[in-house]
Short mmCIF file of C-alpha atoms (C1' of nucleotides) in Angstrom, two decimals:
data_model
loop_
_atom_site.label_atom_id
_atom_site.label_comp_id
_atom_site.label_asym_id
_atom_site.label_seq_id
_atom_site.Cartn_x
_atom_site.Cartn_y
_atom_site.Cartn_z
CA MET F 227 -34.48 6.58 59.53
CA VAL F 228 -33.03 7.50 56.34
CA VAL F 229 -33.22 5.29 52.88
CA LYS F 230 -30.03 4.82 52.06
CA ILE F 231 -28.60 4.42 48.21
CA ARG F 232 -28.14 1.06 47.64
CA VAL F 233 -25.28 0.39 45.59
CA LEU F 234 -23.99 -2.76 43.83
CA LEU F 235 -20.01 -1.75 42.62
CA ALA F 236 -18.60 -4.08 39.46
CA ASP F 237 -15.17 -3.71 39.03
CA ASP F 238 -12.68 -7.28 37.75
CA HIS F 239 -9.87 -6.03 40.60
CA ARG F 240 -10.30 -7.64 44.01
CA MET F 241 -8.43 -4.66 45.55
CA LEU F 242 -10.40 -1.89 44.14
CA ARG F 243 -13.65 -3.29 44.64
CA GLU F 244 -12.99 -3.91 48.98
CA ALA F 245 -11.44 0.05 48.49
CA LEU F 246 -13.90 1.75 46.75
CA ARG F 247 -16.22 -0.30 49.44
CA THR F 248 -14.70 0.80 52.07
CA LEU F 249 -14.40 4.92 50.72
CA VAL F 250 -18.14 4.38 49.64
CA GLU F 251 -19.50 2.79 53.01
CA LYS F 252 -17.89 5.95 55.05
CA GLU F 253 -20.78 7.70 53.66
CA PRO F 254 -24.28 7.60 56.33
CA ASP F 255 -26.62 7.51 53.06
CA ILE F 256 -25.01 5.15 50.87
CA GLU F 257 -24.39 0.89 50.99
CA VAL F 258 -22.91 -1.31 49.47
CA VAL F 259 -25.31 -4.38 48.52
CA GLY F 260 -23.09 -6.32 46.95
CA GLU F 261 -19.76 -6.85 44.69
CA ALA F 262 -19.06 -8.40 41.20
CA ALA F 263 -15.62 -9.36 38.46
CA ASP F 264 -18.11 -9.91 36.40
CA GLY F 265 -20.24 -8.93 33.87
CA ARG F 266 -22.18 -12.46 33.52
CA THR F 267 -22.16 -12.12 37.52
CA LEU F 268 -23.35 -8.25 37.61
CA LEU F 269 -26.19 -9.24 35.69
CA GLN F 270 -26.92 -12.04 37.89
CA LEU F 271 -26.44 -10.35 41.44
CA VAL F 272 -29.05 -7.26 40.37
CA ARG F 273 -31.09 -9.87 39.05
CA LYS F 274 -30.84 -11.19 42.74
CA LEU F 275 -30.25 -7.58 45.03
CA SER F 276 -31.96 -4.86 42.69
CA PRO F 277 -29.90 -2.77 43.83
CA ASP F 278 -30.45 1.13 43.12
CA ILE F 279 -27.64 2.30 41.15
CA VAL F 280 -24.13 0.18 40.01
CA VAL F 281 -21.29 1.64 40.02
CA LEU F 282 -19.84 0.05 36.60
CA ASP F 283 -15.53 -0.55 35.60
CA ILE F 284 -15.62 -0.36 31.80
CA ALA F 285 -12.32 -2.75 31.29
CA MET F 286 -14.55 -6.02 33.44
CA PRO F 287 -12.97 -9.83 30.93
CA GLU F 288 -15.85 -11.64 30.01
CA LEU F 289 -18.51 -9.42 29.08
CA SER F 290 -17.31 -5.95 29.01
CA GLY F 291 -18.44 -2.85 30.67
CA ILE F 292 -20.06 -1.40 27.95
CA GLU F 293 -21.93 -5.05 27.21
CA ALA F 294 -22.86 -5.64 30.49
CA MET F 295 -24.47 -1.17 30.51
CA SER F 296 -26.59 -2.58 27.30
CA HIS F 297 -28.14 -6.05 28.64
CA LEU F 298 -28.26 -3.44 32.13
CA ALA F 299 -30.69 -0.99 29.72
CA SER F 300 -32.33 -3.57 28.23
CA ARG F 301 -33.90 -5.67 31.22
CA TYR F 302 -34.02 -2.96 33.95
CA PRO F 303 -35.26 0.77 32.83
CA LYS F 304 -35.24 1.55 35.63
CA LEU F 305 -32.04 1.19 37.13
CA ARG F 306 -28.97 4.06 37.11
CA VAL F 307 -25.07 2.98 36.24
CA VAL F 308 -22.35 5.46 36.97
CA ALA F 309 -20.20 4.33 34.59
CA LEU F 310 -16.46 3.80 36.43
CA SER F 311 -12.97 4.60 33.96
CA MET F 312 -9.51 4.61 33.54
CA TYR F 313 -10.91 6.38 29.90
CA SER F 314 -11.20 9.85 29.47
CA ASP F 315 -11.29 9.30 25.90
CA ARG F 316 -14.31 10.73 23.62
CA ARG F 317 -15.49 7.28 21.94
CA TYR F 318 -15.81 5.42 25.61
CA VAL F 319 -17.69 7.85 27.01
CA ILE F 320 -20.03 8.56 24.41
CA GLU F 321 -19.82 4.54 24.52
CA MET F 322 -21.22 4.30 27.35
CA LEU F 323 -23.74 6.90 27.62
CA LYS F 324 -25.35 5.75 23.97
CA ALA F 325 -25.37 3.09 26.36
CA GLY F 326 -27.90 3.83 28.91
CA ALA F 327 -25.26 5.34 31.51
CA ALA F 328 -26.70 7.94 33.43
CA GLY F 329 -22.91 8.84 34.66
CA TYR F 330 -19.22 8.34 34.39
CA VAL F 331 -16.44 8.98 36.08
CA VAL F 332 -12.81 8.61 36.08
CA LYS F 333 -10.39 6.55 38.16
CA ALA F 334 -7.78 10.42 37.90
CA ALA F 335 -11.21 11.94 39.77
CA ALA F 336 -11.44 12.32 43.65
CA GLY F 337 -13.39 9.63 45.55
CA THR F 338 -15.95 12.28 46.29
CA GLU F 339 -16.29 12.91 42.55
CA LEU F 340 -18.32 8.75 42.42
CA LEU F 341 -19.64 9.90 45.22
CA ARG F 342 -21.38 12.40 44.28
CA ALA F 343 -21.62 10.80 41.12
CA ILE F 344 -23.98 8.53 43.67
CA ARG F 345 -25.51 11.00 44.83
CA ALA F 346 -27.22 12.73 42.03
CA VAL F 347 -27.54 9.56 39.52
CA ALA F 348 -29.75 8.17 42.22
CA SER F 349 -32.01 11.35 42.70
CA GLY F 350 -32.93 10.76 39.43
CA ARG F 351 -30.31 13.09 37.72
CA ASN F 352 -27.02 12.73 34.26
CA TYR F 353 -23.82 13.56 36.33
CA LEU F 354 -20.50 14.49 34.55
CA CYS F 355 -16.80 14.61 36.42
CA PRO F 356 -15.15 17.80 34.88
CA GLU F 357 -12.76 15.49 32.84
CA VAL F 358 -14.79 14.54 30.53
CA ALA F 359 -17.82 17.22 30.19
CA GLY F 360 -16.24 19.29 27.75
CA THR F 361 -15.27 15.40 25.81
CA VAL F 362 -19.53 15.39 26.00
CA ILE F 363 -19.94 18.97 25.45
CA GLU F 364 -17.24 18.23 22.26
CA ASP F 365 -19.18 15.15 20.66
CA ILE F 366 -23.03 16.69 20.67
CA SER F 367 -21.29 20.16 18.28
CA ARG F 368 -20.11 17.39 16.32
CA ARG F 369 -22.84 15.98 16.13
CA ASP F 370 -23.79 15.87 12.16
CA GLY F 371 -26.06 13.12 11.55
CA PRO F 372 -26.99 8.92 12.00
CA ALA F 373 -23.85 7.84 10.21
CA ARG F 374 -22.83 5.59 11.92
CA HIS F 375 -19.09 3.76 12.08
CA GLY F 376 -15.68 1.10 12.96
CA LEU F 377 -17.66 0.17 16.45
CA ALA F 378 -21.07 2.12 16.83
CA ALA F 379 -21.53 0.12 14.00
CA LEU F 380 -22.13 -3.28 15.24
CA GLY F 381 -24.82 -4.30 17.35
CA ARG F 382 -24.34 -5.71 20.72
CA ARG F 383 -24.19 -9.22 19.93
CA GLU F 384 -21.84 -8.34 17.70
CA ARG F 385 -19.51 -7.30 19.63
CA GLU F 386 -20.09 -9.77 22.33
CA ILE F 387 -18.93 -11.75 19.67
CA LEU F 388 -16.06 -9.47 18.88
CA GLN F 389 -14.62 -9.74 22.29
CA LEU F 390 -14.87 -13.27 22.92
CA ILE F 391 -13.58 -13.97 19.34
CA ALA F 392 -10.30 -11.69 20.10
CA GLU F 393 -9.27 -13.36 23.50
CA GLY F 394 -8.76 -16.08 21.73
CA HIS F 395 -11.75 -18.55 21.62
CA ARG F 396 -12.45 -20.94 19.08
CA SER F 397 -15.47 -20.47 17.20
CA SER F 398 -17.05 -23.97 18.96
CA ALA F 399 -16.38 -22.59 21.56
CA ILE F 400 -17.91 -19.19 21.82
CA ALA F 401 -20.91 -21.07 20.33
CA LYS F 402 -21.22 -23.38 23.17
CA ARG F 403 -20.72 -20.82 25.43
CA LEU F 404 -23.38 -18.45 23.26
CA PHE F 405 -25.70 -21.68 23.97
CA ILE F 406 -26.50 -20.35 19.44
CA SER F 407 -24.73 -22.70 16.73
CA VAL F 408 -21.01 -22.12 15.06
CA ALA F 409 -22.99 -21.43 11.54
CA THR F 410 -24.57 -18.93 13.96
CA VAL F 411 -21.17 -18.00 15.39
CA ASP F 412 -19.69 -17.90 11.61
CA THR F 413 -22.36 -16.12 10.42
CA HIS F 414 -21.98 -13.41 13.71
CA ARG F 415 -18.60 -13.21 13.14
CA ARG F 416 -18.64 -12.90 8.76
CA ASN F 417 -20.39 -9.51 9.60
CA ILE F 418 -18.23 -7.87 11.96
CA MET F 419 -15.93 -8.89 9.76
CA ARG F 420 -18.23 -6.98 6.42
CA LYS F 421 -19.37 -3.67 9.12
CA LEU F 422 -15.77 -3.47 9.60
CA ASP F 423 -13.45 -4.12 6.35
CA LEU F 424 -11.89 -6.54 8.09
CA HIS F 425 -10.82 -10.23 6.66
CA SER F 426 -8.78 -12.29 9.53
CA ILE F 427 -8.94 -13.12 12.92
CA ALA F 428 -5.68 -10.89 13.49
CA GLN F 429 -6.76 -7.90 11.80
CA LEU F 430 -10.46 -8.74 13.55
CA THR F 431 -8.42 -8.47 17.47
CA THR F 432 -5.82 -5.42 16.63
CA PHE F 433 -9.61 -3.73 16.14
CA ALA F 434 -11.03 -5.07 19.35
CA ILE F 435 -8.11 -4.25 20.90
CA ARG F 436 -7.71 -0.53 19.63
CA GLU F 437 -11.67 -0.28 20.16
CA GLY F 438 -11.15 -1.38 24.51
CA ILE F 439 -13.36 -4.11 23.32
CA SER F 440 -10.23 -6.85 24.26
CA SER F 441 -7.26 -5.65 26.33
CA VAL F 442 -3.16 -6.14 25.69
CA MET Y 97 2.21 3.81 72.75
CA VAL Y 98 2.41 1.51 69.28
CA VAL Y 99 4.85 3.06 66.31
CA LYS Y 100 3.46 3.59 63.37
CA ILE Y 101 4.10 2.10 60.11
CA ARG Y 102 4.45 5.59 57.70
CA VAL Y 103 3.53 4.32 54.34
CA LEU Y 104 3.55 6.51 51.19
CA LEU Y 105 1.26 5.86 48.33
CA ALA Y 106 2.01 5.87 44.75
CA ASP Y 107 -0.44 5.84 42.38
CA ASP Y 108 -1.34 7.56 39.53
CA HIS Y 109 -5.34 7.09 40.20
CA ARG Y 110 -6.70 9.72 42.93
CA MET Y 111 -9.50 7.34 42.44
CA LEU Y 112 -7.96 5.13 44.23
CA ARG Y 113 -5.19 6.21 46.28
CA GLU Y 114 -7.59 7.80 48.41
CA ALA Y 115 -10.06 5.00 48.67
CA LEU Y 116 -6.24 2.80 49.67
CA ARG Y 117 -5.84 5.00 52.15
CA THR Y 118 -9.26 4.97 52.39
CA LEU Y 119 -8.99 1.07 53.18
CA VAL Y 120 -5.30 0.87 55.11
CA GLU Y 121 -5.39 3.60 57.39
CA LYS Y 122 -8.13 1.40 59.46
CA GLU Y 123 -5.37 -0.43 60.72
CA PRO Y 124 -4.29 1.57 63.66
CA ASP Y 125 -1.37 -0.42 63.07
CA ILE Y 126 -0.57 1.65 59.61
CA GLU Y 127 -0.38 5.42 58.74
CA VAL Y 128 -0.48 6.74 55.32
CA VAL Y 129 1.60 9.64 55.55
CA GLY Y 130 1.53 11.09 51.70
CA GLU Y 131 0.31 10.52 48.32
CA ALA Y 132 2.81 11.12 44.87
CA ALA Y 133 0.83 10.49 42.19
CA ASP Y 134 4.18 10.14 39.09
CA GLY Y 135 7.23 8.67 39.88
CA ARG Y 136 9.12 12.38 39.90
CA THR Y 137 6.72 13.25 42.50
CA LEU Y 138 7.21 10.12 45.04
CA LEU Y 139 11.07 10.77 45.32
CA GLN Y 140 10.62 13.96 45.93
CA LEU Y 141 7.71 13.05 49.19
CA VAL Y 142 10.45 10.16 50.44
CA ARG Y 143 13.57 12.55 50.45
CA LYS Y 144 11.28 14.55 52.31
CA LEU Y 145 8.55 12.66 55.31
CA SER Y 146 11.14 9.44 54.69
CA PRO Y 147 8.27 6.79 55.01
CA ASP Y 148 8.82 3.37 56.61
CA ILE Y 149 7.50 1.49 53.80
CA VAL Y 150 6.28 2.75 50.20
CA VAL Y 151 3.22 1.11 47.96
CA LEU Y 152 3.96 1.69 44.47
CA ASP Y 153 1.98 1.19 41.32
CA ILE Y 154 4.06 -0.57 38.61
CA ALA Y 155 2.21 1.77 35.21
CA MET Y 156 2.62 5.38 36.54
CA PRO Y 157 3.55 8.53 33.91
CA GLU Y 158 6.65 10.71 34.49
CA LEU Y 159 9.30 7.39 35.86
CA SER Y 160 7.32 4.41 35.60
CA GLY Y 161 7.44 2.11 38.75
CA ILE Y 162 10.05 0.14 37.30
CA GLU Y 163 12.21 2.98 36.75
CA ALA Y 164 11.34 4.88 40.34
CA MET Y 165 11.87 0.83 42.18
CA SER Y 166 15.63 1.38 40.77
CA HIS Y 167 15.81 5.36 41.65
CA LEU Y 168 14.88 5.20 45.12
CA ALA Y 169 17.18 1.70 46.00
CA SER Y 170 20.26 2.75 44.94
CA ARG Y 171 18.90 5.96 47.15
CA TYR Y 172 17.56 4.74 49.45
CA PRO Y 173 18.54 1.24 50.19
CA LYS Y 174 16.58 0.70 53.82
CA LEU Y 175 13.08 2.22 52.27
CA ARG Y 176 10.87 -0.69 51.66
CA VAL Y 177 8.58 -1.55 48.78
CA VAL Y 178 5.64 -3.58 48.47
CA ALA Y 179 4.58 -3.36 44.30
CA LEU Y 180 0.89 -3.03 43.60
CA SER Y 181 0.29 -4.46 39.99
CA MET Y 182 -2.83 -4.86 37.90
CA TYR Y 183 -0.08 -7.28 36.23
CA SER Y 184 0.60 -11.24 37.18
CA ASP Y 185 2.44 -11.69 34.75
CA ARG Y 186 5.82 -12.84 34.98
CA ARG Y 187 7.11 -10.33 33.05
CA TYR Y 188 6.17 -7.32 36.37
CA VAL Y 189 6.27 -9.29 38.72
CA ILE Y 190 10.60 -10.28 38.30
CA GLU Y 191 10.62 -7.19 37.26
CA MET Y 192 9.59 -5.64 39.80
CA LEU Y 193 11.67 -8.38 41.93
CA LYS Y 194 15.38 -7.37 40.49
CA ALA Y 195 14.56 -3.69 40.19
CA GLY Y 196 14.67 -3.88 44.17
CA ALA Y 197 10.91 -4.61 45.28
CA ALA Y 198 10.60 -6.45 48.22
CA GLY Y 199 6.86 -6.80 48.44
CA TYR Y 200 4.24 -7.70 45.26
CA VAL Y 201 -0.03 -7.70 45.71
CA VAL Y 202 -2.36 -7.17 42.30
CA LYS Y 203 -5.23 -5.94 41.82
CA ALA Y 204 -6.53 -8.37 41.49
CA ALA Y 205 -6.04 -9.46 45.71
CA ALA Y 206 -7.72 -9.48 48.30
CA GLY Y 207 -7.41 -5.41 50.25
CA THR Y 208 -5.99 -8.29 53.00
CA GLU Y 209 -3.10 -9.12 51.18
CA LEU Y 210 -2.68 -5.28 50.40
CA LEU Y 211 -2.45 -5.49 54.36
CA ARG Y 212 -0.07 -8.17 54.50
CA ALA Y 213 2.62 -8.07 52.97
CA ILE Y 214 3.08 -3.75 54.15
CA ARG Y 215 3.23 -5.50 57.53
CA ALA Y 216 5.65 -8.17 56.68
CA VAL Y 217 8.00 -6.50 54.32
CA ALA Y 218 7.86 -3.37 56.79
CA SER Y 219 8.89 -6.13 59.81
CA GLY Y 220 12.37 -7.08 57.26
CA ARG Y 221 10.54 -10.08 55.20
CA ASN Y 222 9.50 -10.32 51.77
CA TYR Y 223 6.19 -10.40 50.31
CA LEU Y 224 4.55 -12.16 47.30
CA CYS Y 225 0.72 -12.92 46.98
CA PRO Y 226 -0.41 -16.45 45.91
CA GLU Y 227 -1.66 -15.05 43.04
CA VAL Y 228 1.86 -14.75 41.78
CA ALA Y 229 4.37 -16.71 44.57
CA GLY Y 230 4.17 -19.56 41.68
CA THR Y 231 4.91 -17.09 38.61
CA VAL Y 232 8.37 -16.66 40.61
CA ILE Y 233 8.78 -19.78 41.73
CA GLU Y 234 8.38 -21.41 38.52
CA ASP Y 235 10.39 -18.98 37.60
CA ILE Y 236 13.48 -20.22 39.85
CA SER Y 237 13.39 -23.81 39.28
CA ARG Y 238 13.58 -22.90 35.42
CA ARG Y 239 16.92 -20.48 36.72
CA ASP Y 240 19.49 -23.71 35.86
CA GLY Y 241 21.11 -21.21 32.81
CA PRO Y 242 20.61 -18.42 29.63
CA ALA Y 243 16.23 -20.31 29.81
CA ARG Y 244 14.75 -17.33 28.17
CA HIS Y 245 11.27 -16.24 27.94
CA GLY Y 246 9.00 -15.04 25.88
CA LEU Y 247 9.53 -12.33 23.00
CA ALA Y 248 13.20 -12.94 23.94
CA ALA Y 249 12.62 -16.94 22.20
CA LEU Y 250 12.28 -16.18 19.39
CA GLY Y 251 14.88 -16.44 16.32
CA ARG Y 252 14.46 -12.72 14.37
CA ARG Y 253 13.08 -14.66 11.42
CA GLU Y 254 10.24 -15.58 13.87
CA ARG Y 255 9.98 -11.86 15.27
CA GLU Y 256 9.70 -11.17 11.44
CA ILE Y 257 7.16 -13.87 10.98
CA LEU Y 258 4.95 -13.16 13.73
CA GLN Y 259 4.56 -9.54 13.19
CA LEU Y 260 3.68 -10.13 9.55
CA ILE Y 261 1.03 -12.15 10.83
CA ALA Y 262 -0.13 -9.68 14.78
CA GLU Y 263 -0.74 -7.44 10.85
CA GLY Y 264 -3.12 -9.70 9.80
CA HIS Y 265 -1.34 -11.65 5.83
CA ARG Y 266 -2.20 -14.57 5.54
CA SER Y 267 1.05 -17.56 5.39
CA SER Y 268 0.70 -17.90 1.09
CA ALA Y 269 1.74 -13.05 1.29
CA ILE Y 270 4.55 -14.37 3.74
CA ALA Y 271 5.69 -16.54 2.62
CA LYS Y 272 6.04 -14.68 -0.90
CA ARG Y 273 7.06 -11.56 0.80
CA LEU Y 274 9.68 -12.95 2.05
CA PHE Y 275 10.62 -15.96 -0.64
CA ILE Y 276 10.49 -18.58 1.71
CA SER Y 277 7.77 -21.91 1.02
CA VAL Y 278 3.46 -21.41 3.01
CA ALA Y 279 5.38 -24.57 4.47
CA THR Y 280 8.10 -22.69 5.91
CA VAL Y 281 5.72 -20.05 7.49
CA ASP Y 282 3.67 -22.25 9.11
CA THR Y 283 6.59 -23.86 10.69
CA HIS Y 284 7.70 -19.81 11.68
CA ARG Y 285 4.43 -20.10 13.14
CA ARG Y 286 3.83 -23.66 14.99
CA ASN Y 287 8.01 -22.89 16.18
CA ILE Y 288 6.05 -19.26 17.86
CA MET Y 289 3.08 -20.91 19.04
CA ARG Y 290 5.53 -22.96 21.32
CA LYS Y 291 7.79 -20.88 23.09
CA LEU Y 292 5.21 -18.65 23.50
CA ASP Y 293 2.86 -21.65 24.42
CA LEU Y 294 -0.12 -19.90 22.34
CA HIS Y 295 -2.78 -21.50 19.77
CA SER Y 296 -4.08 -19.01 17.55
CA ILE Y 297 -3.64 -16.27 15.92
CA ALA Y 298 -5.37 -14.01 18.17
CA GLN Y 299 -3.48 -14.68 20.70
CA LEU Y 300 -0.40 -13.83 18.97
CA THR Y 301 -1.71 -10.62 17.56
CA THR Y 302 -2.23 -10.50 21.03
CA PHE Y 303 1.27 -10.83 22.53
CA ALA Y 304 2.52 -8.87 19.28
CA ILE Y 305 0.91 -5.44 20.31
CA ARG Y 306 1.03 -6.35 24.01
CA GLU Y 307 4.80 -6.15 22.76
CA GLY Y 308 5.06 -3.81 20.97
CA ILE Y 309 6.13 -5.43 17.54
CA SER Y 310 2.80 -4.39 16.04
CA SER Y 311 1.06 -1.62 17.07
CA VAL Y 312 -3.21 -0.69 17.64
"C1'" DA I 280 35.52 -32.47 14.61
"C1'" DT I 281 31.24 -31.59 17.03
"C1'" DC I 282 27.10 -29.93 17.82
"C1'" DG I 283 23.09 -27.72 18.49
"C1'" DC I 284 20.13 -24.42 16.60
"C1'" DA I 285 18.01 -21.71 13.08
"C1'" DA I 286 16.47 -21.84 8.33
"C1'" DT I 287 14.44 -24.01 5.35
"C1'" DA I 288 11.49 -27.91 4.20
"C1'" DC I 289 8.11 -31.51 3.58
"C1'" DC I 290 4.30 -35.25 4.30
"C1'" DG I 291 -0.71 -35.87 6.04
"C1'" DG I 292 -5.52 -35.19 8.42
"C1'" DG I 293 -9.19 -32.41 10.43
"C1'" DA I 294 -10.25 -28.36 12.27
"C1'" DA I 295 -11.44 -23.32 11.27
"C1'" DC I 296 -11.78 -19.69 9.06
"C1'" DC I 297 -13.16 -17.01 5.38
"C1'" DC I 298 -17.20 -16.39 2.07
"C1'" DG I 299 -20.74 -16.81 -2.00
"C1'" DG I 300 -25.37 -17.74 -1.01
"C1'" DT I 301 -29.83 -18.66 1.11
"C1'" DA I 302 -33.48 -18.39 5.10
"C1'" DT I 303 -36.77 -17.24 8.97
"C1'" DT I 304 -38.31 -15.40 13.39
"C1'" DC I 305 -39.55 -11.10 16.27
"C1'" DG I 306 -39.29 -6.60 17.32
"C1'" DT I 307 -39.76 -1.91 16.70
"C1'" DT I 308 -40.62 1.93 14.33
"C1'" DG I 309 -42.40 4.57 10.47
"C1'" DC S 141 -49.53 -2.68 8.67
"C1'" DA S 142 -45.32 -2.95 6.08
"C1'" DA S 143 -40.11 -2.36 5.99
"C1'" DC S 144 -36.46 -2.65 9.01
"C1'" DG S 145 -32.66 -4.94 11.54
"C1'" DA S 146 -30.31 -8.27 14.70
"C1'" DA S 147 -30.40 -12.68 15.89
"C1'" DT S 148 -30.46 -17.10 14.71
"C1'" DA S 149 -29.73 -20.77 11.49
"C1'" DC S 150 -28.09 -23.25 7.45
"C1'" DC S 151 -25.51 -24.86 2.18
"C1'" DG S 152 -21.13 -25.24 0.21
"C1'" DG S 153 -16.36 -24.68 -1.64
"C1'" DG S 154 -12.08 -23.82 -1.24
"C1'" DT S 155 -8.03 -22.31 2.04
"C1'" DT S 156 -5.95 -21.45 5.94
"C1'" DC S 157 -4.78 -23.38 10.08
"C1'" DC S 158 -2.81 -25.93 13.61
"C1'" DC S 159 -0.30 -30.07 14.64
"C1'" DG S 160 1.18 -34.80 15.25
"C1'" DG S 161 5.52 -35.85 13.48
"C1'" DT S 162 9.68 -34.95 9.44
"C1'" DA S 163 14.89 -34.14 6.93
"C1'" DT S 164 18.42 -31.10 5.32
"C1'" DT S 165 21.36 -27.05 5.62
"C1'" DG S 166 25.16 -23.61 6.85
"C1'" DC S 167 26.42 -21.69 10.93
"C1'" DG S 168 28.60 -19.90 14.88
"C1'" DA S 169 30.23 -21.75 19.39
"C1'" DT S 170 33.05 -25.55 21.63
#
DNA sequence: ATCGCAATACCGGGAACCCGGTATTCGTTG
DNA sequence: CAACGAATACCGGGTTCCCGGTATTGCGAT
């Protein structure tokens, strides 16, 4: 009687979730215990279902994959996450790994890469698909100190608020949504602008799109 | 002995192709005869394999889904194509339907929608998933003249001002630059917003980037 | 000639944004 | 323990944004 790896899938595209589920459930040692379409639902399901592994798409609405990753890492230190993404760009890879992901697989890779990642991560190791392994090695060889620029200078809450601003929400709506005051939203926006040296909503929006926090 | 619907899958993300293949091949009346990762390979495989149906992702490298669709429609009039996309936006839907697609399904839909589309299209009918059916109906009910949508609805001056707004310039700076009054800038911005049904600078910026008026 | 649209411009008012400053609390790290 | 940063929150004031309304002029098409 083998113990199955209990996997939760998080991707906003329903068809892809279902298709990935079908692919993964062909494996006798893996079972999909749930699916989440956005970052918030993901957090709820993790609490409810206690999966072994989360397969987490980076580009998700509301609470982006990166934000969700940070939340998961702080609240569930034992949980192991495999990041799944269209992007093999260094920015995304490093960001997710820093946020606590144990694996990173691009959608251009074969389905077997995802299965390999799930099994490696479930057994306590980390996993990078070949497409991004070079990226990470290059980043390590470039690392030259704790200076943080751009997106890396923003805290978790700041990134969350930046996404909502860039998605067109007003401060009052953001405040209501996050159960904080409008003054706090304003303060965060100001801090974000100071750190990024930006001075308008348009510039914030452009930055957020460029950094993949918000989509076009 | 039932005749299977012979399907060719075209999507540049290998993992998704494989996952979709797994999903589709669970059906006894459908078989996947091939997979293409880009528009050129797609054309070659269609010639070689003569599938009944092509499931065609819009966003592909080399030859985009829309261009591939046009090529297929002119060279293989009997071939039936189901467009598969992240986008439910009217622009893409109408464009693909005009290019000759017999069906359109978004990735946010359930996997069963794709199966339904394949079967409908294979039996000679057209298929629109519910998420875009309203879009098409609205487009038809609007088709009462030279109605213009999105960017096409904007005049030269409006486009000029949209670009400057999206680049982060304030109304006062735009006014000074174009030798007009701030009130006029405000009026233009209002007209732009009305035509595009947008309500904030962030939304304008996102639109401008998407339309290539402004860059990230 | 007439009409419609683009470009220009204004009134008014309320809310949001931008930014100067301030503060407290909590958790982490040295 | 002390220091620092993140998160929360406020004061104040000026400007900009959003949007209700209005208007005129010039040009091109019919």
